[in-house]
Short mmCIF file of C-alpha atoms and ligand atoms in Angstrom, two decimals:
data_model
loop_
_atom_site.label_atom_id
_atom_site.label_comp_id
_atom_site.label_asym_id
_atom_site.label_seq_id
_atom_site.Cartn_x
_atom_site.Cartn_y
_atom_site.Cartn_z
CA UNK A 24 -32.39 -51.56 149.00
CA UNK A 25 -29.62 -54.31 149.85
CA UNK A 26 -30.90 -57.13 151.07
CA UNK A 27 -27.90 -58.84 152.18
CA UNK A 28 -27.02 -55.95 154.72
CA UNK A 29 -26.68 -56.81 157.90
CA UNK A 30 -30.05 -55.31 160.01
CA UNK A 31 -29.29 -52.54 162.74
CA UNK A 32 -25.55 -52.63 161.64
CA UNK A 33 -24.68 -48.74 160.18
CA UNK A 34 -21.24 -48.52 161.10
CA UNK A 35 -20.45 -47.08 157.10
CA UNK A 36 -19.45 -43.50 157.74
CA UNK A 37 -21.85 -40.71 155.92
CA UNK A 38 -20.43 -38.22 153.56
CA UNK A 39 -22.46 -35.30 152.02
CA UNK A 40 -22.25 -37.84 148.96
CA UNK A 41 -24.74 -40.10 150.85
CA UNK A 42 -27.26 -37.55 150.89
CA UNK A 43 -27.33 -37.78 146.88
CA UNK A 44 -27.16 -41.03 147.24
CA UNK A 45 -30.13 -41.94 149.33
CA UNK A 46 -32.22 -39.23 149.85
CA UNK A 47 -35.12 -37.64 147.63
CA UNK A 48 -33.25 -34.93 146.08
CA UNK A 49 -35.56 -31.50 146.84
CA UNK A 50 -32.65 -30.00 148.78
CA UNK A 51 -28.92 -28.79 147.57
CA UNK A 52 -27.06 -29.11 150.57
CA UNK A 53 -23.73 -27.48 151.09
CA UNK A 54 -20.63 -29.45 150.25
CA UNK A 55 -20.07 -30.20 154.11
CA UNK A 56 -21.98 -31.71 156.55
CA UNK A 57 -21.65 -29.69 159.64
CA UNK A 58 -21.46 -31.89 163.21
CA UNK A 59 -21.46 -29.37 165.99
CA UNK A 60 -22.55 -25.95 167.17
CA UNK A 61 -22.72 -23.61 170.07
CA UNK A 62 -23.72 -19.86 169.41
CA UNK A 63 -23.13 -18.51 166.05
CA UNK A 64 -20.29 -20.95 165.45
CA UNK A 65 -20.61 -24.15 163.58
CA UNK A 66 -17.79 -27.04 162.80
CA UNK A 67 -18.18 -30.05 159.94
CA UNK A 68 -16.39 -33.37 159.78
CA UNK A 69 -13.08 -32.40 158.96
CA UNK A 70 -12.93 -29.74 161.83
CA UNK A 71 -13.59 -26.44 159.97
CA UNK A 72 -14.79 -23.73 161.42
CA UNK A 73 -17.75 -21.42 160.41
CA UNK A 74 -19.35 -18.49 161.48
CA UNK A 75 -23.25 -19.03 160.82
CA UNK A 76 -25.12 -16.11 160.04
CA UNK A 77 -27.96 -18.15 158.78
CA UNK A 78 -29.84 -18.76 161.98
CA UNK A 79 -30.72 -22.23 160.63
CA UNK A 80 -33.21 -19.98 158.32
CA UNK A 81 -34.47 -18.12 161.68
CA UNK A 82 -35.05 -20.90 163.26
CA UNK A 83 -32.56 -20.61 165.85
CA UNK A 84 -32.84 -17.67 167.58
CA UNK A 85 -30.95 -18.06 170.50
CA UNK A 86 -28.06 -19.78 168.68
CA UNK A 87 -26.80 -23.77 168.12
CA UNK A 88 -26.82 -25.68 171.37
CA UNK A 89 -28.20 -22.45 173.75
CA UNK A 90 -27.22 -24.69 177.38
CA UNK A 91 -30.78 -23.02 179.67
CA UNK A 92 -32.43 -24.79 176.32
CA UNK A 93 -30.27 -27.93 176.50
CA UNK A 94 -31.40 -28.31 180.30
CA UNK A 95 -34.90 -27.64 179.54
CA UNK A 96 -34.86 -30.15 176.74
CA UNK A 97 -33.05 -32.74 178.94
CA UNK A 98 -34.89 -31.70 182.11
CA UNK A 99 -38.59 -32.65 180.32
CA UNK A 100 -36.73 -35.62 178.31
CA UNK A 101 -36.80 -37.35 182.23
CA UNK A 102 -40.05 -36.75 182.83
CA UNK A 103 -42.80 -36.73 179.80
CA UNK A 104 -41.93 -37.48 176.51
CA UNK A 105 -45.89 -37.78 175.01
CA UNK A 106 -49.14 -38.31 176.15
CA UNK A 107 -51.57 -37.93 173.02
CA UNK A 108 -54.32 -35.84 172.96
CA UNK A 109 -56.40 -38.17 175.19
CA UNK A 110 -54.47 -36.09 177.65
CA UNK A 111 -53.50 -32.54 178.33
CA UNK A 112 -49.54 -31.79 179.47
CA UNK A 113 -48.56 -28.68 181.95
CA UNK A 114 -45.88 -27.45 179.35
CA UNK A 115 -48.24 -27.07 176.74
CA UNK A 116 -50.40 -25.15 179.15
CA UNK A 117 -47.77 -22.93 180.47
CA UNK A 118 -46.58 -21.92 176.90
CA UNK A 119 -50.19 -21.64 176.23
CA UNK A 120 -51.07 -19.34 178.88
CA UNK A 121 -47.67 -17.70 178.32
CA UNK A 122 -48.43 -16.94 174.36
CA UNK A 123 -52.21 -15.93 175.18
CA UNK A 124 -50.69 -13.22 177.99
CA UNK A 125 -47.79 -11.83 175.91
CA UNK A 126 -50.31 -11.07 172.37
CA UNK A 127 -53.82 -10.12 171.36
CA UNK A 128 -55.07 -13.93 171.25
CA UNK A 129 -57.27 -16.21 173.29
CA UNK A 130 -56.65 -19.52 171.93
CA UNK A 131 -53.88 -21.71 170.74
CA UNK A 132 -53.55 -24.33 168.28
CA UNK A 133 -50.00 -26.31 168.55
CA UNK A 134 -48.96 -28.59 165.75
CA UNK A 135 -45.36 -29.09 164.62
CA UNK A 136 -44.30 -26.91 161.48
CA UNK A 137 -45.29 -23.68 159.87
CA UNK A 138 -47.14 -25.01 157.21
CA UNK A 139 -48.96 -26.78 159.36
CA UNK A 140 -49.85 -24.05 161.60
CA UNK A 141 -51.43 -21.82 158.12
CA UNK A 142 -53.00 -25.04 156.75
CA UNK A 143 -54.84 -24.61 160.34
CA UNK A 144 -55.03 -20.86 159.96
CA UNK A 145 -56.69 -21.10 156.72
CA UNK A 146 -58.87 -23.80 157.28
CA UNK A 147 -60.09 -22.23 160.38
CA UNK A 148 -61.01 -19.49 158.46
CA UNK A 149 -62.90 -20.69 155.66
CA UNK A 150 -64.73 -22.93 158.42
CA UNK A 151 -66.00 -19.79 160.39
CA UNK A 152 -66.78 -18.08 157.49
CA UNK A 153 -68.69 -20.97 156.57
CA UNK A 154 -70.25 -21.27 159.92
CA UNK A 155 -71.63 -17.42 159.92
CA UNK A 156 -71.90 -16.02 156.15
CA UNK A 157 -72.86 -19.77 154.20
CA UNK A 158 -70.48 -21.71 152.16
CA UNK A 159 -70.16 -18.71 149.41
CA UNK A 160 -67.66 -16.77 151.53
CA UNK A 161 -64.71 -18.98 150.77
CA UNK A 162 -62.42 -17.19 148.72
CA UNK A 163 -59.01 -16.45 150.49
CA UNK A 164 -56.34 -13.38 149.60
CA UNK A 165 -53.24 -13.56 149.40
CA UNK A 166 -50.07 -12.18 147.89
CA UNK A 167 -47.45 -12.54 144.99
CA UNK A 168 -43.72 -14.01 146.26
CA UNK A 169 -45.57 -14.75 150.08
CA UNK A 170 -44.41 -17.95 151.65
CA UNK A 171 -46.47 -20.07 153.70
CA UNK A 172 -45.34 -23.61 153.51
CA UNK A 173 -45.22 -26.81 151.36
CA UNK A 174 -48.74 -28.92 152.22
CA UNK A 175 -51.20 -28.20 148.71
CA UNK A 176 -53.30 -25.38 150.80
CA UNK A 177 -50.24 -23.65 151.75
CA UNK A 178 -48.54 -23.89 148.79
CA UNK A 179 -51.19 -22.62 146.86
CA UNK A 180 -51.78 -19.93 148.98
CA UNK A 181 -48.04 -19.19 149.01
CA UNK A 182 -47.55 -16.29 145.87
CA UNK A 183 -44.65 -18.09 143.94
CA UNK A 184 -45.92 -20.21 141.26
CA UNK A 185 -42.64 -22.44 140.96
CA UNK A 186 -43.75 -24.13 143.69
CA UNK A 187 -47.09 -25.16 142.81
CA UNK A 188 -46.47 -25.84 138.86
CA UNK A 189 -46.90 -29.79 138.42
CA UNK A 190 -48.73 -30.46 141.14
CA UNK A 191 -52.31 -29.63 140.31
CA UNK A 192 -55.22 -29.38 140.75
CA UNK A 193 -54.71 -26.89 143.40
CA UNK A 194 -57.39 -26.40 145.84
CA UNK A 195 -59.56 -23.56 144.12
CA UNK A 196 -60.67 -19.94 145.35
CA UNK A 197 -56.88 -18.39 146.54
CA UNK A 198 -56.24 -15.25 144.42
CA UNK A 199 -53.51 -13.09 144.67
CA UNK A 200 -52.33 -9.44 144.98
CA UNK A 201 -49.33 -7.44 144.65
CA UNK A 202 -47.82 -6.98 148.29
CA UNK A 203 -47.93 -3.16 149.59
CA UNK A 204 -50.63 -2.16 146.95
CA UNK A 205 -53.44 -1.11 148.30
CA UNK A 206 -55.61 -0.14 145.36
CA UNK A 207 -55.12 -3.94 143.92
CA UNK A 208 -55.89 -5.05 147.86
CA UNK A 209 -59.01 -2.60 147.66
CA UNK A 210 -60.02 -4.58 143.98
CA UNK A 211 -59.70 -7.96 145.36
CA UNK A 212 -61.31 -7.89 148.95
CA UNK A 213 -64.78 -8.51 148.19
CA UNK A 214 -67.81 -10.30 150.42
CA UNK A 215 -67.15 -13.66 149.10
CA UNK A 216 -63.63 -13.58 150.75
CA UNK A 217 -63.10 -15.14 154.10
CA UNK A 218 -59.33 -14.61 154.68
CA UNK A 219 -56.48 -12.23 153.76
CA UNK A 220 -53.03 -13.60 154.58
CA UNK A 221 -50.17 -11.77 154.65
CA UNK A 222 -46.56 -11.87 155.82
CA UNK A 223 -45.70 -8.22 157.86
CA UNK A 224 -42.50 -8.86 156.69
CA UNK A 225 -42.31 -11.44 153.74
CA UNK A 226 -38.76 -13.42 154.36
CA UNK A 227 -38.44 -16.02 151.20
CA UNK A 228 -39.88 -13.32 148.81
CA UNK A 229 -37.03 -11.47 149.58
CA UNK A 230 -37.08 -9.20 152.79
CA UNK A 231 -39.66 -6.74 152.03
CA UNK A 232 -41.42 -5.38 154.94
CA UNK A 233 -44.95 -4.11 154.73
CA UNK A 234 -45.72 -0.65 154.44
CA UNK A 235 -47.47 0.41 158.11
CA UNK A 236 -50.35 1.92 155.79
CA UNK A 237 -50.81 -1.28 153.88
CA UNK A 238 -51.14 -3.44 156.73
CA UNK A 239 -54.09 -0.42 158.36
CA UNK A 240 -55.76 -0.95 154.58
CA UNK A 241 -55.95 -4.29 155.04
CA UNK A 242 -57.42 -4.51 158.75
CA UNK A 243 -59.69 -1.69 156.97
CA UNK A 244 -60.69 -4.23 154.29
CA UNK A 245 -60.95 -6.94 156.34
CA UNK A 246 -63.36 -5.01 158.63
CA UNK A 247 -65.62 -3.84 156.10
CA UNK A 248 -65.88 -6.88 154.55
CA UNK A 249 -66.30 -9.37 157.09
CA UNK A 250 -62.87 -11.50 156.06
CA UNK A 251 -59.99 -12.51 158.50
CA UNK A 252 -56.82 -11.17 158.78
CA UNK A 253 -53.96 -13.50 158.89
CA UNK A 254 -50.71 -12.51 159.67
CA UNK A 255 -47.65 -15.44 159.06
CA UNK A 256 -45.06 -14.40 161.24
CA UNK A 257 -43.01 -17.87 161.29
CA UNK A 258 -40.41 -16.21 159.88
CA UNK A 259 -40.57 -12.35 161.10
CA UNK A 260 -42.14 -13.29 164.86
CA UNK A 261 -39.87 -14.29 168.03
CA UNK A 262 -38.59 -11.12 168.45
CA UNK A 263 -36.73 -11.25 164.95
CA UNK A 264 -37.99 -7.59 164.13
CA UNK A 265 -36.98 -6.25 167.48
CA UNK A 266 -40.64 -6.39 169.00
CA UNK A 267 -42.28 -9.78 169.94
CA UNK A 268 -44.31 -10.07 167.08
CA UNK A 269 -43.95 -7.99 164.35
CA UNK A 270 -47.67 -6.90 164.20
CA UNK A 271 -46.61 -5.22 167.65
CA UNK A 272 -44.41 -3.05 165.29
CA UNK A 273 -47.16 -2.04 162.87
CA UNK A 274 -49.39 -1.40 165.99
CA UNK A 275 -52.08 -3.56 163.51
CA UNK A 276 -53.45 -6.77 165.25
CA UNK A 277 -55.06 -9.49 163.03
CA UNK A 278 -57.46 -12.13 164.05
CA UNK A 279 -55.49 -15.05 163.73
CA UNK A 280 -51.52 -14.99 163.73
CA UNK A 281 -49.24 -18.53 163.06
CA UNK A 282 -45.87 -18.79 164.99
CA UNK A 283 -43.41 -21.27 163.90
CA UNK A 284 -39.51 -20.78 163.43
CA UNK A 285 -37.73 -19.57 166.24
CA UNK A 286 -40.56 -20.90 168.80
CA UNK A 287 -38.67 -23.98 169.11
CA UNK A 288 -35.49 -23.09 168.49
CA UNK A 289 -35.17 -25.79 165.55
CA UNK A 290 -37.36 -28.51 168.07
CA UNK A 291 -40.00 -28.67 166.11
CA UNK A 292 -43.05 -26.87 166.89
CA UNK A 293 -45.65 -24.54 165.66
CA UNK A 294 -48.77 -22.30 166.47
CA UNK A 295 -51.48 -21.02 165.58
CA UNK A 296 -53.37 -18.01 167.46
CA UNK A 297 -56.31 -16.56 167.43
CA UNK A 298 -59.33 -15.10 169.75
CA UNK A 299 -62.40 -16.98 171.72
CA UNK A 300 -64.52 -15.73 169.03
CA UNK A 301 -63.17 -17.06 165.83
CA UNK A 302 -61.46 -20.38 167.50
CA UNK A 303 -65.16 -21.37 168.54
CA UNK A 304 -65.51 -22.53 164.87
CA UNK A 305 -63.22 -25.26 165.42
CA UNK A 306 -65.13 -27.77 167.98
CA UNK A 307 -63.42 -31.68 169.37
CA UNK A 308 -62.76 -33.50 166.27
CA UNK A 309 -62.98 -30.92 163.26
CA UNK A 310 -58.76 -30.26 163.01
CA UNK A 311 -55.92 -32.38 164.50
CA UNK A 312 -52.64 -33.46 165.35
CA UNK A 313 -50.86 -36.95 166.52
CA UNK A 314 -47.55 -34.75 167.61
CA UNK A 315 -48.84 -31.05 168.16
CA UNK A 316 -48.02 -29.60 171.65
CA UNK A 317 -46.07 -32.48 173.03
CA UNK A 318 -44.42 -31.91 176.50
CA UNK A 319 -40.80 -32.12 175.17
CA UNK A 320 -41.74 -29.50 172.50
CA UNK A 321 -43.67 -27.38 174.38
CA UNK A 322 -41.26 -27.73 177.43
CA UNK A 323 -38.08 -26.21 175.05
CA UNK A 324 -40.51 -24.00 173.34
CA UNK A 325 -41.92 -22.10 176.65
CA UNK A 326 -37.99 -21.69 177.76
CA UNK A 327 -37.26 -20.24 174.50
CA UNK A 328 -40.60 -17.78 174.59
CA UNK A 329 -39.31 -16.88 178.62
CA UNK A 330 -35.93 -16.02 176.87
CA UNK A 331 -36.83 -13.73 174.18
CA UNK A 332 -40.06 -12.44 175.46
CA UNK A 333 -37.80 -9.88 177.65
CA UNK A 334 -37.51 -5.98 176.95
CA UNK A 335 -33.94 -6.09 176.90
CA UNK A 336 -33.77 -9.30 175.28
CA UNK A 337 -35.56 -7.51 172.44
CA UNK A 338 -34.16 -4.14 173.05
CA UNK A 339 -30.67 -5.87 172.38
CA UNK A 340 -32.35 -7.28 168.78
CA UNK A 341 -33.33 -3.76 168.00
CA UNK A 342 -29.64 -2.73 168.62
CA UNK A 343 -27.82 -5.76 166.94
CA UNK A 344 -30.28 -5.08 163.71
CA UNK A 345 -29.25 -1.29 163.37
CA UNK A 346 -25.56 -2.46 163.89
CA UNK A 347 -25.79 -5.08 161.28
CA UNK A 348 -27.85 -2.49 158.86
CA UNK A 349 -25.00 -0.05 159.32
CA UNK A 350 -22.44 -3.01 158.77
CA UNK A 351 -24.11 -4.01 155.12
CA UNK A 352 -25.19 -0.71 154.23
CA UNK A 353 -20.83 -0.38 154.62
CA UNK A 354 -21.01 -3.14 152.45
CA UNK A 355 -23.23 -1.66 149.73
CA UNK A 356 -21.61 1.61 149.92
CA UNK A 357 -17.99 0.20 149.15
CA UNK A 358 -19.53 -2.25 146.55
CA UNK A 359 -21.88 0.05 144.17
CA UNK A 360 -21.47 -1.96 141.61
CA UNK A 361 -22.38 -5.15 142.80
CA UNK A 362 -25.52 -3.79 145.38
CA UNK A 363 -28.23 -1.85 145.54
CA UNK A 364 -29.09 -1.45 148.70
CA UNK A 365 -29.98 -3.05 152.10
CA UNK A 366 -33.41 -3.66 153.72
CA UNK A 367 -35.61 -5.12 156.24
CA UNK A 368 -36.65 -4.79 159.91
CA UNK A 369 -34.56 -5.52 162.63
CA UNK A 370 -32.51 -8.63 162.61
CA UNK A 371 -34.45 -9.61 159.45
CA UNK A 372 -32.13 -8.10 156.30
CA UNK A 373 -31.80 -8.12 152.83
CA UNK A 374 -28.23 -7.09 151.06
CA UNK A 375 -30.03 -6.82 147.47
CA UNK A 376 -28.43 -7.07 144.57
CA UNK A 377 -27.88 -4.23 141.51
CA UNK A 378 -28.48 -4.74 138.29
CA UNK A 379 -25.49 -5.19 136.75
CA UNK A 380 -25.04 -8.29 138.90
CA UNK A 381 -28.95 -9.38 138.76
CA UNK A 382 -29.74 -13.06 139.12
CA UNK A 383 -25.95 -13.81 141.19
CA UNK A 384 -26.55 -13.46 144.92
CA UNK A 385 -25.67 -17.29 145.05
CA UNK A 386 -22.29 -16.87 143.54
CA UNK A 387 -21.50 -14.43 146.51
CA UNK A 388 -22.72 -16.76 149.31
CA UNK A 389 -20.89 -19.53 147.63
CA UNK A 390 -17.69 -17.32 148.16
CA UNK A 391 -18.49 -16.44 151.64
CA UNK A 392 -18.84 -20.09 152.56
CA UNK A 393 -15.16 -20.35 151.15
CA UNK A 394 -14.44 -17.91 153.92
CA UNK A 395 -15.64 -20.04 156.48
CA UNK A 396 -19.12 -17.54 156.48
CA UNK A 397 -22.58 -18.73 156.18
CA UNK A 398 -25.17 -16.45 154.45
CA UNK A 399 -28.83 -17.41 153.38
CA UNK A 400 -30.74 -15.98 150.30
CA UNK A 401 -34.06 -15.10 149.59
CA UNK A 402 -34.73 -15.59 145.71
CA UNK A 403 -31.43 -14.97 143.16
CA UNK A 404 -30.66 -11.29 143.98
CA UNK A 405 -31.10 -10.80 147.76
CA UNK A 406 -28.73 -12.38 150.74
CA UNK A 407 -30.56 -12.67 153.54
CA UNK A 408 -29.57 -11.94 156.68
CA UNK A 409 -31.39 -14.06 159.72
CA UNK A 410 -28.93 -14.91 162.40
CA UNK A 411 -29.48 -15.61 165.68
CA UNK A 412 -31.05 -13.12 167.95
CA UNK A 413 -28.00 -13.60 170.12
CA UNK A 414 -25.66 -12.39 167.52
CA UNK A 415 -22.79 -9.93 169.07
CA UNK A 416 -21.69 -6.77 167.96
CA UNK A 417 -18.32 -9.18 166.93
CA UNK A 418 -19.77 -11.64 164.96
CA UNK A 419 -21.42 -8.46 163.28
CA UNK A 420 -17.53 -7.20 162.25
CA UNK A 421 -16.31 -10.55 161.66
CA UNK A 422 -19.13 -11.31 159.19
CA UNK A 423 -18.60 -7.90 157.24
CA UNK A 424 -14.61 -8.15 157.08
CA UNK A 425 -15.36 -12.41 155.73
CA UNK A 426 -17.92 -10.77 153.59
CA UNK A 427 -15.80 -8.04 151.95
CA UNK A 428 -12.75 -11.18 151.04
CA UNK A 429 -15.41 -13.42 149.68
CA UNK A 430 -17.02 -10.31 147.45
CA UNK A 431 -12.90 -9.12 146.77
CA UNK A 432 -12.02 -13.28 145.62
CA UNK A 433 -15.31 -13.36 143.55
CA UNK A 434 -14.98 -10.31 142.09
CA UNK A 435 -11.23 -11.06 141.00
CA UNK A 436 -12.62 -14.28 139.29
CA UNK A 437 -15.26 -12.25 137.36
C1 LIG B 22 -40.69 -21.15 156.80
C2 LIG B 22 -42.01 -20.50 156.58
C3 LIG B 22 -43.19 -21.25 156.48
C4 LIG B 22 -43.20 -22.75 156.47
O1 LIG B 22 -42.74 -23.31 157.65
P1 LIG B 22 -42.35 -24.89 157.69
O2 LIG B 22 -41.98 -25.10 159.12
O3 LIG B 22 -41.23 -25.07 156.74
O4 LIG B 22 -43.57 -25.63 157.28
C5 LIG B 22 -44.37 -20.55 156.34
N1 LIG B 22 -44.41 -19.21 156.31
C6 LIG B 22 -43.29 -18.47 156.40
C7 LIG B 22 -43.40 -16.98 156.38
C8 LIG B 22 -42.06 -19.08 156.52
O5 LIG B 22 -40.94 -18.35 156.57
#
């Protein structure tokens, strides 16, 4: 801290070195800092271009800057910023209403992030459990590489134990289980367990999508056991997988479902769904939130869920995902050596690395950035494809021709 610098006065400019310099270093950045965006295209400080296949990690679904968001954003900004919950708002009711129509759920919980929706999701669950088999059913299922957030439940819960090493004690009674294996689903799912969480399509573990049979034996096992089923679909809901929710897909509805992600189009916001039934277990006072289903969130957040929560909006996703499958799978053809394959569901793809190559997705993304293309992974061997919903069947040729120079450069350096 300087003590001699002048209050309110910031006119220094920022550099991507500031961020080492000042702020708590659990992020790598990229070397630029970018400034503007509209679509799929993104510009830095200096001016450069880049085409941004990342979708802000699909977050933003309907592109940088969408202008019906902009006015909704702006529109609310005039009129209602926050209330509290002393008070109700009419956005947060409208996207209420509109999420309770549009899926299997009665009741909504808003809060602000997608950890925070599954810390609600889980603690809900344990609490009705609680509430109608005793405090003995408490144990909660989960699987290896699943993401679900950063708060000490989540993280727990979450199947990577990188994340959690260091930081115990960890709140007891999560187990987990290999995803898509129903025999080791069948093992663990026993009367003492009040929740089974699982990602239809697990994004950070690297783009695996649930077998439709594993995701029946698990509304099977929930069933006959008396647990919860929990679906996270913060990062494979919105319309990513080409329905609205991906548990439309499956045709498999569980009892409570969190939304984050695209829902507010990078404004912050989260949810948590579930029916009459199981939401009764919360009552005034037992969870909470200063910020959760604020009018300006919920205002951008209800646009966003009008926009995508269209048949051709999604029809279009189903399209753009087979294009961009066919695009990669190009890829992987033409490269044998240095991939294995591509998967996923819809606009939510893995390019996965072979063997030769293991462990070096991050070298290729580096390149690509070179290019003026930016790609996302999902652990060391997969690059992940999440770009906006909007994407067009351009950007889907630009990105593969950028893609095949960085992978030519790299490959002439190696
Ligand atoms: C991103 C993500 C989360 C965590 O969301 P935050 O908003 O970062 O808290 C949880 N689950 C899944 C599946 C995610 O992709």
């Amino acid at each position: 801290m300087n003590m001699s610098a002048n209050i309110g006065k910031n006119d220094e400019p920022v550099t991507r070195q500031t961020f080492d310099d000042v702020m708590v270093p659990v992020f790598a950045p990229a070397s630029f800092v970018p400034v503007r965006g509209s679509g799929l295209d993104l510009w830095d400080q200096n001016g450069k271009h880049y085409l941004d296949l990342t979708g802000g990690i699909a977050v933003s679904g309907l592109g940088h800057t969408p202008p019906e968001i902009v006015d909704a954003l702006v529109e609310q900004a005039k009129k209602l910023w926050h209330v509290s919950n002393y008070f109700t708002n009419e956005p947060v009711l409208k996207l209420a209403r509109a999420l309770a129509d549009a899926t299997f759920a009665e009741k909504v919980f808003f809060c602000n992030s997608g950890g925070e929706a599954n810390e609600a999701a889980f603690k809900l669950a344990r609490k009705w459990a609680h509430d109608h088999f005793g405090e003995k059913k408490n144990r909660i299922v989960s699987c290896y590489h699943s993401f679900h957030g950063r708060t000490l439940f989540t993280v727990t819960v979450g199947g990577q134990s990188k994340y959690t090493e260091g930081f115990e004690p960890l709140p007891p009674r999560i187990d987990h289980i290999p995803f898509n294996d129903i025999e080791a689903a069948r093992a663990a799912i026993d009367d003492d367990v009040c929740a089974v969480v699982v990602e239809p399509v697990q994004g950070e573990g690297g783009i695996l999508p649930a077998d439709p049979d594993y995701l029946r034996s698990l509304r099977r096992l929930c069933n006959e056991k008396n647990a919860l089923l929990v679906f996270d679909e913060i990062q494979c809901g919105m319309g990513r997988t080409g329905t609205l929710f991906a548990y439309m897909g499956y045709g498999v509805v569980p009892d409570i479902m969190t939304s984050a992600k695209a829902l507010g189009n990078g404004f912050p916001i989260a949810a948590m769904l579930t029916t009459s039934e199981i939401a009764r277990s919360f009552s005034v006072g037992s969870h909470g939130t200063t910020y959760g289903g604020n009018p300006l969130a919920a205002a951008v957040a209800c646009k966003v869920f009008e926009t995508i929560n269209r048949p051709e909006f999604l029809q279009r996703v189903v399209e753009a995902g087979e294009k961009l499958k066919f695009s990669l799978e190009r890829v992987a053809a033409d490269y044998p050596d240095v991939f294995s394959g591509v998967r996923g569901k819809g606009l939510m793809l893995g390019l996965v690395m072979s063997g030769k190559y293991q462990g070096r997705a991050k070298e290729i993304t580096a390149a690509a950035e070179k290019q003026g293309l930016l790609l996302l992974l999902a652990g060391y061997d997969v690059i992940r494809y999440v770009p906006a919903l909007v994407v067009s069947d351009e950007h889907i040729e630009q990105g593969e021709a950028l893609l095949r120079k960085a992978i030519d450069s790299w490959l002439e350096e190696n």
